[in-house]
XYZ file of C-alpha atoms in Angstrom:
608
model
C -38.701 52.504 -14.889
C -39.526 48.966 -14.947
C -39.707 48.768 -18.933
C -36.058 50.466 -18.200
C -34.993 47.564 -16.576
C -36.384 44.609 -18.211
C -34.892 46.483 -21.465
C -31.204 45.857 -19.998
C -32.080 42.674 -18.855
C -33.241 41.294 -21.976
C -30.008 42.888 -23.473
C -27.932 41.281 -20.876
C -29.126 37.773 -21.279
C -28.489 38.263 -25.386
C -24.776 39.018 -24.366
C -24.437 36.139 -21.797
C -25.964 33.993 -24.892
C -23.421 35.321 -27.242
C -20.749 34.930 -25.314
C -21.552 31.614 -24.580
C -21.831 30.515 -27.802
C -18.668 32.170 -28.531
C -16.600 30.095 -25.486
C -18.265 26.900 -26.941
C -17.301 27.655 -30.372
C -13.521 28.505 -29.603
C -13.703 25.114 -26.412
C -15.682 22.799 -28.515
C -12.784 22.336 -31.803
C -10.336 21.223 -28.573
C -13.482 18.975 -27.080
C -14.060 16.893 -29.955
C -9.805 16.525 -30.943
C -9.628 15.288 -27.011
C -12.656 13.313 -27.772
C -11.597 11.748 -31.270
C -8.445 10.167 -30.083
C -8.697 6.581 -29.035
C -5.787 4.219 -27.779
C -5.941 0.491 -28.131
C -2.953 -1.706 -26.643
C -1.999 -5.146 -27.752
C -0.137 -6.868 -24.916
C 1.903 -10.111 -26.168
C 5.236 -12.360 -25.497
C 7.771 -13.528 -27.450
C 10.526 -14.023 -25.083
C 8.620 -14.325 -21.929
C 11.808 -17.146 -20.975
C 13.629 -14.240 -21.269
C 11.099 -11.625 -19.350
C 9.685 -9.540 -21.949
C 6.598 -8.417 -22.854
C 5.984 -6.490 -26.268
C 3.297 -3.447 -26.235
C 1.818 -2.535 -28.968
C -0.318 0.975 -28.426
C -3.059 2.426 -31.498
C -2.821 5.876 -31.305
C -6.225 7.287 -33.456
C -7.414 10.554 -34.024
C -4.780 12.680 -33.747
C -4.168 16.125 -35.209
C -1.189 17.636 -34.092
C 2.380 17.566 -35.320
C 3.286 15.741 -32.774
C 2.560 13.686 -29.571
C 4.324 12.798 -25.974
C 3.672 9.516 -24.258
C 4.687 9.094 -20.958
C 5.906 6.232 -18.443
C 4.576 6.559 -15.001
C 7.348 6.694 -12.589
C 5.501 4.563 -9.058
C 2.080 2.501 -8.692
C -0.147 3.996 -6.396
C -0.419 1.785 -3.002
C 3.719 1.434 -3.054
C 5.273 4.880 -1.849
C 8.611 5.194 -3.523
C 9.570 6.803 -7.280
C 10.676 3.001 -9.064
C 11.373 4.334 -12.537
C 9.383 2.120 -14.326
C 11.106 3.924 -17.418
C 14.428 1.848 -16.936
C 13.072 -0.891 -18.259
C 11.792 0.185 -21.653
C 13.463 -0.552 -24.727
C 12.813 -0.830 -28.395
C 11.064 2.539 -28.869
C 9.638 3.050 -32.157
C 6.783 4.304 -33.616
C 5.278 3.996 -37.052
C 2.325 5.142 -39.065
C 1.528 2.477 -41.703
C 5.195 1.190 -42.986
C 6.442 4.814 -42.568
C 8.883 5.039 -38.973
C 8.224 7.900 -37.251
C 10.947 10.413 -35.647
C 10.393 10.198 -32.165
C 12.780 11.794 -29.413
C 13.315 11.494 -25.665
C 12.540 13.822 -23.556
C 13.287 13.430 -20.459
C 13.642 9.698 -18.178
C 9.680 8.614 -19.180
C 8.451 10.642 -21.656
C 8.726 10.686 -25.349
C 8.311 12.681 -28.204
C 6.913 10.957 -31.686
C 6.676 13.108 -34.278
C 3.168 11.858 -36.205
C 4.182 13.326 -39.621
C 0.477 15.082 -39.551
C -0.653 11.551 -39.757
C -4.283 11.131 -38.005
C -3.170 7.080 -36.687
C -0.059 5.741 -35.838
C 1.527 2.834 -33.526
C 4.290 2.445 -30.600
C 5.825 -0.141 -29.868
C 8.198 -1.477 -27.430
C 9.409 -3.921 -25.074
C 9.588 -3.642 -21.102
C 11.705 -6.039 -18.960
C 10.000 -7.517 -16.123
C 12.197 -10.068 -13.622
C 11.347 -8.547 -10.093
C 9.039 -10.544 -7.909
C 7.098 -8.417 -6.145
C 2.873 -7.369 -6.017
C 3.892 -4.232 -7.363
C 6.214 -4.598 -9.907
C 5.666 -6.697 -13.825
C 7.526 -10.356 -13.513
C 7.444 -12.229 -16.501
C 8.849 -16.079 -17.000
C 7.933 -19.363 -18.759
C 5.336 -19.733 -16.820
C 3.304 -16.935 -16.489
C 2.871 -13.417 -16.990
C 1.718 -10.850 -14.514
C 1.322 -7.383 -15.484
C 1.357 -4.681 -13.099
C -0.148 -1.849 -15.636
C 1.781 1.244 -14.158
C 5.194 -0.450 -15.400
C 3.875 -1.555 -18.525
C 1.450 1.095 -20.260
C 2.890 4.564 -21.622
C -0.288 7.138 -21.742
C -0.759 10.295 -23.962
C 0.208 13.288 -21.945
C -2.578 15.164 -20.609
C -5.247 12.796 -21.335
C -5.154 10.907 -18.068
C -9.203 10.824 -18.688
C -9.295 8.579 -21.974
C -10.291 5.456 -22.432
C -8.514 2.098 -23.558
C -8.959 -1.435 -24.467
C -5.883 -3.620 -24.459
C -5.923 -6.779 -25.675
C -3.903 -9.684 -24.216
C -1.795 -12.306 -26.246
C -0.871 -15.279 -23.985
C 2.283 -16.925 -24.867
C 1.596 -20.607 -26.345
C 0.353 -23.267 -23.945
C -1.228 -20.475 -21.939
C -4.616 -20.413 -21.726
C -6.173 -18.161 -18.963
C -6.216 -14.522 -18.125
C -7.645 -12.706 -14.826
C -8.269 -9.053 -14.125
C -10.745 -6.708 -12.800
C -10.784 -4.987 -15.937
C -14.060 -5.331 -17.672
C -14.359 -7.918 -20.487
C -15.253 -6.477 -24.460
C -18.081 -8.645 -25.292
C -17.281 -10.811 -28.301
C -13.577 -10.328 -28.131
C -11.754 -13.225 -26.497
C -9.333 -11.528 -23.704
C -9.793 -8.159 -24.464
C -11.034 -5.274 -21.853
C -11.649 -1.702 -21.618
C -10.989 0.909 -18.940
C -12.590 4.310 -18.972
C -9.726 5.830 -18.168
C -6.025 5.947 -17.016
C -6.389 6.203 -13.502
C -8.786 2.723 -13.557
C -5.975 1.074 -16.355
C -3.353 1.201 -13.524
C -5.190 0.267 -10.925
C -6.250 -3.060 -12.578
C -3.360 -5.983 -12.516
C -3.376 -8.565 -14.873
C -2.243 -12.311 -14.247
C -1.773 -14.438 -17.640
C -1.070 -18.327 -17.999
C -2.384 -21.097 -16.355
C -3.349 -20.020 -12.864
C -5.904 -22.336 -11.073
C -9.154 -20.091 -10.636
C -11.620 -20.383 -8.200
C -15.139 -18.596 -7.095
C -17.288 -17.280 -4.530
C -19.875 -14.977 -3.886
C -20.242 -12.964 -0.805
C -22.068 -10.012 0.084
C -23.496 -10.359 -3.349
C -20.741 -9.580 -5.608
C -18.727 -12.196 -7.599
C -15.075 -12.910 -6.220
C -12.715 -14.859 -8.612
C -9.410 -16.388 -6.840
C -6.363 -17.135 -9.102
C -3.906 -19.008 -8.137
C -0.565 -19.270 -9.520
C 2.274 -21.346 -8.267
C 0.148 -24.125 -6.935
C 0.592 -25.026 -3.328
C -1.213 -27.078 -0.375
C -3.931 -24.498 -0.022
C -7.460 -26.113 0.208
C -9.765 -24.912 -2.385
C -13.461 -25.240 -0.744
C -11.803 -24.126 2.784
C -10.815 -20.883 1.274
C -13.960 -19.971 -0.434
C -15.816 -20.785 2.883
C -13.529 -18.444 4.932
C -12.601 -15.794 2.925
C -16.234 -15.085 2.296
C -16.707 -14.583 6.211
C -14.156 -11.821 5.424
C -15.719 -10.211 3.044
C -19.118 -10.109 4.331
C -17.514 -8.688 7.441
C -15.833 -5.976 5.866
C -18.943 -5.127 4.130
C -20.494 -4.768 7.051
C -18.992 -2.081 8.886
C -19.470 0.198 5.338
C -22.945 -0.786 4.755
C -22.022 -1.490 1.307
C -19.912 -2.772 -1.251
C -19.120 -0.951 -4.182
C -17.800 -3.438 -6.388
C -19.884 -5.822 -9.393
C -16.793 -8.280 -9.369
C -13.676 -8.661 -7.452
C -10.468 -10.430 -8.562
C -7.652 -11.752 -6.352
C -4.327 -12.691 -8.257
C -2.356 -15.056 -5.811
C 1.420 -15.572 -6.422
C 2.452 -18.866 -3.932
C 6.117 -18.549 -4.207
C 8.289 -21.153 -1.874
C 8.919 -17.574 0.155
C 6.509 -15.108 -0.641
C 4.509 -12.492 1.071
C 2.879 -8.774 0.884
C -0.025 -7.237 -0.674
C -0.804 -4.420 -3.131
C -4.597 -3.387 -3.193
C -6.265 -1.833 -6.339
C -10.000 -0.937 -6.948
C -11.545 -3.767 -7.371
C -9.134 -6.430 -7.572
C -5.700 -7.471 -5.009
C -2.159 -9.042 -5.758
C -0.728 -11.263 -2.782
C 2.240 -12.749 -1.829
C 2.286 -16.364 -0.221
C 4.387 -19.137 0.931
C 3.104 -22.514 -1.478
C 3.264 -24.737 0.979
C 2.213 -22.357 4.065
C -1.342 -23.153 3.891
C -0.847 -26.340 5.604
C -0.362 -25.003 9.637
C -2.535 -22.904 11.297
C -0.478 -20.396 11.529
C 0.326 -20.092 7.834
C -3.592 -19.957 7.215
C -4.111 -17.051 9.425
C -1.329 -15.574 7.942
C -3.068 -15.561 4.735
C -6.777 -14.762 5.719
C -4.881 -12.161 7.172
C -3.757 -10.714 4.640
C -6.554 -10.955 2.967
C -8.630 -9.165 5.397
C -6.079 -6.686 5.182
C -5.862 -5.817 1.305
C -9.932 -6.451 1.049
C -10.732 -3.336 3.629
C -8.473 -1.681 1.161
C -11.459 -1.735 -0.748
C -13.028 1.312 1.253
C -9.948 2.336 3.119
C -7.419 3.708 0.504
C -9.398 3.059 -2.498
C -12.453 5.086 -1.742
C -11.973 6.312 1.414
C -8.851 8.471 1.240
C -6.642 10.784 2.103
C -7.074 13.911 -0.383
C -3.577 13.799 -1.341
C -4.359 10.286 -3.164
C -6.471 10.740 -6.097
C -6.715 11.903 -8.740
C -3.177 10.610 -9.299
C 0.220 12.480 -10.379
C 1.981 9.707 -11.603
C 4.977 11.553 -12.699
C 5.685 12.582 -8.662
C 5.424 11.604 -5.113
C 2.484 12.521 -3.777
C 2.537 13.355 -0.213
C 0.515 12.984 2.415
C 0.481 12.915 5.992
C -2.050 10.169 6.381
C -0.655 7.056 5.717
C -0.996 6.107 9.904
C -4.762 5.951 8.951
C -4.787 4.521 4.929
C -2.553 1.682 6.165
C -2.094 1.669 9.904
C -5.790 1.648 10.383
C -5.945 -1.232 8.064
C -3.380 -3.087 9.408
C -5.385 -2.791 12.679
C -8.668 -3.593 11.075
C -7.287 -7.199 9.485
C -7.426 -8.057 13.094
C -10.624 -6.977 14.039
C -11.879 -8.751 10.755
C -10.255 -11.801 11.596
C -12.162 -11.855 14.860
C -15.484 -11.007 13.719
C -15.242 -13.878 10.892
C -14.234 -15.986 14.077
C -10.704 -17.136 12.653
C -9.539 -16.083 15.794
C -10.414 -15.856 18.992
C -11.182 -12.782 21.447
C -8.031 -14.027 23.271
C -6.138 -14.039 20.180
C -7.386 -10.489 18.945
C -5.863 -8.839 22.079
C -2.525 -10.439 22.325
C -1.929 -10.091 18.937
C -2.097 -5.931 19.515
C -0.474 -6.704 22.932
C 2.720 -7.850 20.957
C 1.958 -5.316 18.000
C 2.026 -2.339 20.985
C 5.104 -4.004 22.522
C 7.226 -3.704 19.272
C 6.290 -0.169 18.594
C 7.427 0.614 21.854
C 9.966 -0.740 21.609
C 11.185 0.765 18.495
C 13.705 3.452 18.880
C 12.803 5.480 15.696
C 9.215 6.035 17.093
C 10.521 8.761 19.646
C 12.355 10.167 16.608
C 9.009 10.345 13.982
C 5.676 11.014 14.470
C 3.300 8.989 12.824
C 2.135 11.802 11.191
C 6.452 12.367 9.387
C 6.469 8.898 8.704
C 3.321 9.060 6.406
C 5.287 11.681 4.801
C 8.476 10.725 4.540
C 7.735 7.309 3.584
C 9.051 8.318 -0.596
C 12.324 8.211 1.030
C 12.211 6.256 4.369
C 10.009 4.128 4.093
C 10.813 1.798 1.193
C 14.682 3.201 1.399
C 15.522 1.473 4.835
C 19.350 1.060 6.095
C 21.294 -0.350 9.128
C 19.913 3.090 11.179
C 16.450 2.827 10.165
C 15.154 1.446 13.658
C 16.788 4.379 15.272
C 15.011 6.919 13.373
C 11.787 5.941 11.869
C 8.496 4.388 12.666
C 6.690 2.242 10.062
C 3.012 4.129 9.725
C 1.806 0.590 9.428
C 2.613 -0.506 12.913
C 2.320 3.196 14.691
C -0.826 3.634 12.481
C -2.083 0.050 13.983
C -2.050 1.040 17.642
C -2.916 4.490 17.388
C -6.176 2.920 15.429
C -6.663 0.973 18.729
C -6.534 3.786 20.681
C -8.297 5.637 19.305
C -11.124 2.828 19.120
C -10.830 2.711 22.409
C -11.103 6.024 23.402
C -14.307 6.457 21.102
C -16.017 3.505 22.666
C -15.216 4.931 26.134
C -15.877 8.059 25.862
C -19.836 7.575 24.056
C -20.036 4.453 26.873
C -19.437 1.347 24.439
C -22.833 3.423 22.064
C -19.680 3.810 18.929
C -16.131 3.311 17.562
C -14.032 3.482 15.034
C -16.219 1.401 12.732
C -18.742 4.767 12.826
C -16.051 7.037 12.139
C -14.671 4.986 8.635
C -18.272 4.412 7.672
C -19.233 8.626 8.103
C -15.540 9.115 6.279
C -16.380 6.651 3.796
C -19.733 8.344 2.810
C -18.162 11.909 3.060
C -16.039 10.942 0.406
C -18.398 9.577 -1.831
C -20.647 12.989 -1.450
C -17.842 15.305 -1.793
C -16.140 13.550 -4.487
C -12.775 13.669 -2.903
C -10.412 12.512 -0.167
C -10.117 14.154 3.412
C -7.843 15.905 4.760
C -6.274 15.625 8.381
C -8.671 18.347 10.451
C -11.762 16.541 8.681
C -10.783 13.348 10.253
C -10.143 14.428 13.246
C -13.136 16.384 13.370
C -15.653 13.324 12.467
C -13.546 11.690 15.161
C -14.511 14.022 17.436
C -18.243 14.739 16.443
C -18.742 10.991 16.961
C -16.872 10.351 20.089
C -18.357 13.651 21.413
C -14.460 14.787 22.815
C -11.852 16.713 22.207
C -9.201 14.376 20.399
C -6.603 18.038 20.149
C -4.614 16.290 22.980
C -4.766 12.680 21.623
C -3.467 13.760 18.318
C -0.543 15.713 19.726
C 0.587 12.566 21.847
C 0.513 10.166 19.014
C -0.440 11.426 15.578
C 1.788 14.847 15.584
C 4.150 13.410 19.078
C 5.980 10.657 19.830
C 4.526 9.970 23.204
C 4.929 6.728 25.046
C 1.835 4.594 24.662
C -0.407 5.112 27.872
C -1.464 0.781 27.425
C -2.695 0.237 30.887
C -5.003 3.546 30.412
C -6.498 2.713 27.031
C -7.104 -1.390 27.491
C -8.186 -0.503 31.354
C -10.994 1.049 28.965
C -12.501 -2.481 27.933
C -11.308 -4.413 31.213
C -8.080 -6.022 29.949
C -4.771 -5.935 32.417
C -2.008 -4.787 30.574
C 2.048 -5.719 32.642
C 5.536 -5.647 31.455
C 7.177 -9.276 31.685
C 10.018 -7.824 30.414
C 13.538 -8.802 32.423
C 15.761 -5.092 32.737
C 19.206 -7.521 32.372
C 21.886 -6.419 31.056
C 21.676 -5.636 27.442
C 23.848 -5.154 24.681
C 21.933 -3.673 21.658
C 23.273 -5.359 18.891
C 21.572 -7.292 15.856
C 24.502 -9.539 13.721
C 24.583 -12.259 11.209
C 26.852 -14.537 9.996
C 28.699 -13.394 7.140
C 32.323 -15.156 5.395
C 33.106 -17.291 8.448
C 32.847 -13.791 10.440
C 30.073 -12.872 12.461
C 29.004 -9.321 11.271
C 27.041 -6.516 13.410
C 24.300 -5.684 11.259
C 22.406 -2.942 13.705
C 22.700 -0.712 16.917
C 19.912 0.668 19.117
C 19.907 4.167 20.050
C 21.122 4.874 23.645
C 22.182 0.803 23.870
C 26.284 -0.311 25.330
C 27.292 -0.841 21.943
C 26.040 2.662 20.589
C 27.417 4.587 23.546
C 30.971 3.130 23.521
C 31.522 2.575 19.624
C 30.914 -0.401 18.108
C 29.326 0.302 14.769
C 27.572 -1.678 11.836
C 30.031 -3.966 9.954
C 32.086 -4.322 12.691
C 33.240 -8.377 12.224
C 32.684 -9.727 15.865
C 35.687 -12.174 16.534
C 35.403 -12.521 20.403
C 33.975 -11.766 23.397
C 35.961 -12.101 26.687
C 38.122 -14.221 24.907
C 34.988 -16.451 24.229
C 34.492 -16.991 19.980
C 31.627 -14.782 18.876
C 28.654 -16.793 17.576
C 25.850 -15.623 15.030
C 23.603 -14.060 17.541
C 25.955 -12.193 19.662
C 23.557 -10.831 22.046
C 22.076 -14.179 23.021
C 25.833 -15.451 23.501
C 26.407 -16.525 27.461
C 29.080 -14.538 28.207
C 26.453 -11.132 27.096
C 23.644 -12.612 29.177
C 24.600 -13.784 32.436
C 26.572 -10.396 32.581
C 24.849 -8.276 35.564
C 23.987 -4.569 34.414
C 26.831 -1.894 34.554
C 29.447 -4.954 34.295
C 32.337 -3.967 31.700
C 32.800 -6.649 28.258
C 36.059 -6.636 25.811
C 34.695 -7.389 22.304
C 37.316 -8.076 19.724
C 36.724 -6.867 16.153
C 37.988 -5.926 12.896
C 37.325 -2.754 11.529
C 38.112 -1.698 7.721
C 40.889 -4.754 8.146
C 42.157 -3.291 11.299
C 42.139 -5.472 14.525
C 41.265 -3.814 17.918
C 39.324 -4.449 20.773
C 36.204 -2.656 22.257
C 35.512 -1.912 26.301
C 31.738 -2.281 26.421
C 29.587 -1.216 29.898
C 26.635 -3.239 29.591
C 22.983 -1.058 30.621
C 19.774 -2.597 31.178
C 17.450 -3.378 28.132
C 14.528 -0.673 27.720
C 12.285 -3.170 26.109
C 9.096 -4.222 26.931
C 7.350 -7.276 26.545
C 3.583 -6.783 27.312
C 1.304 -9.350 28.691
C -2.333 -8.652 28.482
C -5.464 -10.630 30.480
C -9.010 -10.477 30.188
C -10.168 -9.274 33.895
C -13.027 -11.656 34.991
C -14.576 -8.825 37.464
C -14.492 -5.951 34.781
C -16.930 -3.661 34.946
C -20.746 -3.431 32.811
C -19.428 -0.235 31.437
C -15.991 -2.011 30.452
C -17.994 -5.034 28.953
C -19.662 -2.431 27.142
C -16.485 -0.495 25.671
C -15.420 -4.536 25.217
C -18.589 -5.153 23.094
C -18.319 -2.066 21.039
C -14.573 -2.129 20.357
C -14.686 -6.041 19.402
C -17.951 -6.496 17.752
C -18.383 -9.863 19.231
């Protein structure tokens, strides 16, 4: 009986054996075509006075009849479908001096038809005149090339690998990137594959570069547009945030990390990528306190972007569709939490002080509660809706949306809180990102919603079910005096209840314009509406800030106004009962008699 059976065992492992052989032989012909093709770009300007930049992409090894390259449609970090497509033109593709027949598709893909030719080449222009982190601008000047609205990829091989080699214009002479350097070929670098190709920017002219080193990786600072910025200041104190980032983690997963600085006259906002940043700043705002802050601050913020975002992540972010939105509902934590951790890092880099940490989230608190859209959308909707709220906003957006940055930024402080109460000042938050953060690295993917909360609650040792209904999944009131009674800070409303109006306007034409109405205010209960021009008030000429106007504030609460307007060329006039204002405007104080466990929960939640 046992001969019996190690006879059909022996015959069963020749069959598994054959039929192995026989997958591999019928997977490994498509292995090695996948394998054979290679892509090299060639990135160049002609016309960069007039914003264009000319790709040429090496398509080798091919062996069908025909291939489709495709335009991704967003960049990852910037939530809204931007049609990168649009901007395309000059499509052609060639094999030697023979054009190719190519054919469009649909709005970013197209069709060349390789004439069973193993090699061929596409080229084509893209026009890039929109300042922004995370779209291509392209002048005189400089080039900076935001790679999702710039490279075309072969369908279905998201997984190849590249090189693209960069062309400066004359007179230029520098390039900076993340992307890792060919040896022996002047600005030329290779990405393993797509999804690391657009997530590395690339700044080219004559930027001012700068280094550091903290927490033992390499940090290169360019700087484009000048400004009064101070060189040696900004190494010193941008290192502090980066070895305080590091910190919390444990780690830091990059070799080399590349910030690409655009100082505009006006500029602001941040993109983060993998191991590199784009920011926004003001030239000449380095030059007042506040200005610097501003700008550590934002560095602080797009640097923890690093682990939260890039590595530790939602699951709905990564690997990338970049033909679609891809939704999540956890944008309150991928952004709101790092929105609230820029001001924790500030603190523990002492650029500001403890004072400084908690009014700043004082006045944060006080504007989300203040928001009328945040008793409309949870934090949770506004994560997911933010492909078409978001980025899309209009004259009602205040009334029915939340931004998942702010909400995201006090519900990260409460929940900090809470943690740090509940286990007696012994954890926080920081444990929580740091056990998310390795979870993802040992699972190989992002987390979901329920594993959040759940290392949430494993850490803090509570139930967070009732926490996340209030203000994840609700649209709760924020309990402040509860949560910053926690670490012994005195929480009151200086806010006056006078008589309130609810109306945002602007000059506009010689007329004075209403621009926005809050929900529930005098002006949205008795119809005055958005683009309504203002021409008096009692009589009294309307000026550019209507609600600040004398004859609206030293009215007493349920006291009738006439406001005179024109509406779609129509003069009429508008009875107006004035209500009280719902706002808020928080005051927080450290209490000097707080208690050892509050000092404790103070401690923990601070880290100073």
């Amino acid at each position: 009986m046992l001969y019996v059976l190690n006879l059909r065992q022996k015959n069963y492992n020749m069959l598994l054996k054959r039929i192995g052989i026989g997958l591999l032989m019928l997977i490994a012909p498509a292995l090695v075509a996948k394998a054979q093709i290679k892509v090299n770009y060639e990135v160049s300007f002609k016309e960069p006075q007039a914003h264009y930049v000319h790709v040429n992409m090496q398509v080798d090894g091919l062996t069908k009849e025909y291939i489709d390259v495709k335009m991704p449609v967003w960049a990852p970090g910037s939530y809204l479908i931007r049609e990168f497509s649009r901007n395309v033109e000059g499509f052609i593709a060639t094999s030697g001096k023979t054009v190719l027949k190519t054919e469009k598709l649909k709005k970013n893909t197209w069709r060349v038809y390789t004439g069973k030719s193993s090699t061929i080449a596409i080229d084509y222009n893209v026009y890039a005149f929109e300042v922004s982190v995370r779209t291509p601008f392209i002048d005189a000047t400089h080039a900076f090339i935001s790679p999702t609205a710039i490279f075309m990829y072969p369908d279905n091989h998201l997984a190849l690998s590249s090189t693209v080699k960069v062309i400066p214009f004359e007179g230029w002479g520098k390039v900076s990137t993340g992307l890792e350097p060919v040896k022996g070929q002047k600005f030329t670098y290779i990405a393993k594959n797509y999804d690391i190709l657009f997530d590395s920017p690339i700044e080219v002219g004559n930027q001012e570069v700068f280094e550091f080193t903290a927490a033992g990786v390499k940090h290169e600072v360019a700087m484009y547009g000048g400004g009064n910025y101070n060189a040696e200041r900004l190494k010193v104190d941008m290192a502090k945030v980066v070895e305080q980032a590091t910190a919390i983690y444990g780690e830091n997963p990059n070799k080399h990390y590349t910030f690409i600085v655009h100082n505009f006259q006006r500029g602001g906002g941040g993109l983060e990528h993998l191991n590199s940043t784009v920011l926004g700043a003001s030239r000449n705002g380095y030059g007042t306190e506040n200005g610097y802050k501003g700008f550590l601050s934002l560095v602080a913020h797009e640097y923890h972007h690093l682990w939260n975002v890039k590595r530790l992540r939602p699951v709905a972010l990564g690997p990338f569709d970049y033909e679609n939105e891809n939704y999540t509902t956890d944008l309150w934590i991928a952004e709101g939490f790092t929105a609230y951790y820029e001001n924790k890092l500030m603190l523990r880099a002492g650029l500001t002080t403890p004072e400084e940490f908690v009014a700043t989230l004082t006045s944060s608190m006080s504007d989300v509660i203040n928001t009328p859209g945040g008793y409309e959308q949870s934090a949770a909707m506004s994560s997911f809706d933010a492909w078409i709220k978001y980025y899309r906003p209009n004259e009602n957006s205040n009334n029915s949306s939340i931004s998942y940055y702010s909400k995201g930024e006090i519900v990260g402080m409460l929940m900090d809180l809470e943690i740090a109460h509940a286990t007696q000042g012994k954890s926080s938050l920081d444990d929580v990102m740091k056990a998310m953060y390795e979870q993802c690295k040992t699972k190989g993917r992002g987390y979901t919603d329920a594993e959040f909360k759940a290392k949430a609650e494993q850490i803090s040792g509570i139930s967070l079910t009732d926490f996340w209904a209030k203000y994840v999944n609700g649209t709760d009131t924020v309990d402040y005096k509860k949560y910053l009674g926690f670490a012994g800070i005195s929480v009151k409303d200086a806010g006056k209840k006078a008589a309130y109006l609810g109306v945002a306007s602007r000059p506009a034409e010689g007329h004075v314009l209403i621009t926005a109405i809050s929900r529930n205010s005098a002006a949205w209960v008795d119809g005055l509406n958005v683009g309504d021009e203002v021409i008096s008030i009692d009589d009294v000429t309307a000026a550019p800030s209507i609600s600040s106007m004398a004859v609206v504030r030293t009215k007493k609460v349920g006291e009738v106004i006439r406001v005179r307007i024109i509406r779609d060329g129509i003069d009429q006039e508008i009875k107006v009962t004035l209500k009280a204002s719902p706002n808020v405007d928080l005051v927080s104080s450290m209490d000097p008699a707080s208690t050892a466990s509050e000092k404790a929960v103070f401690k923990r939640w601070t880290g100073v």
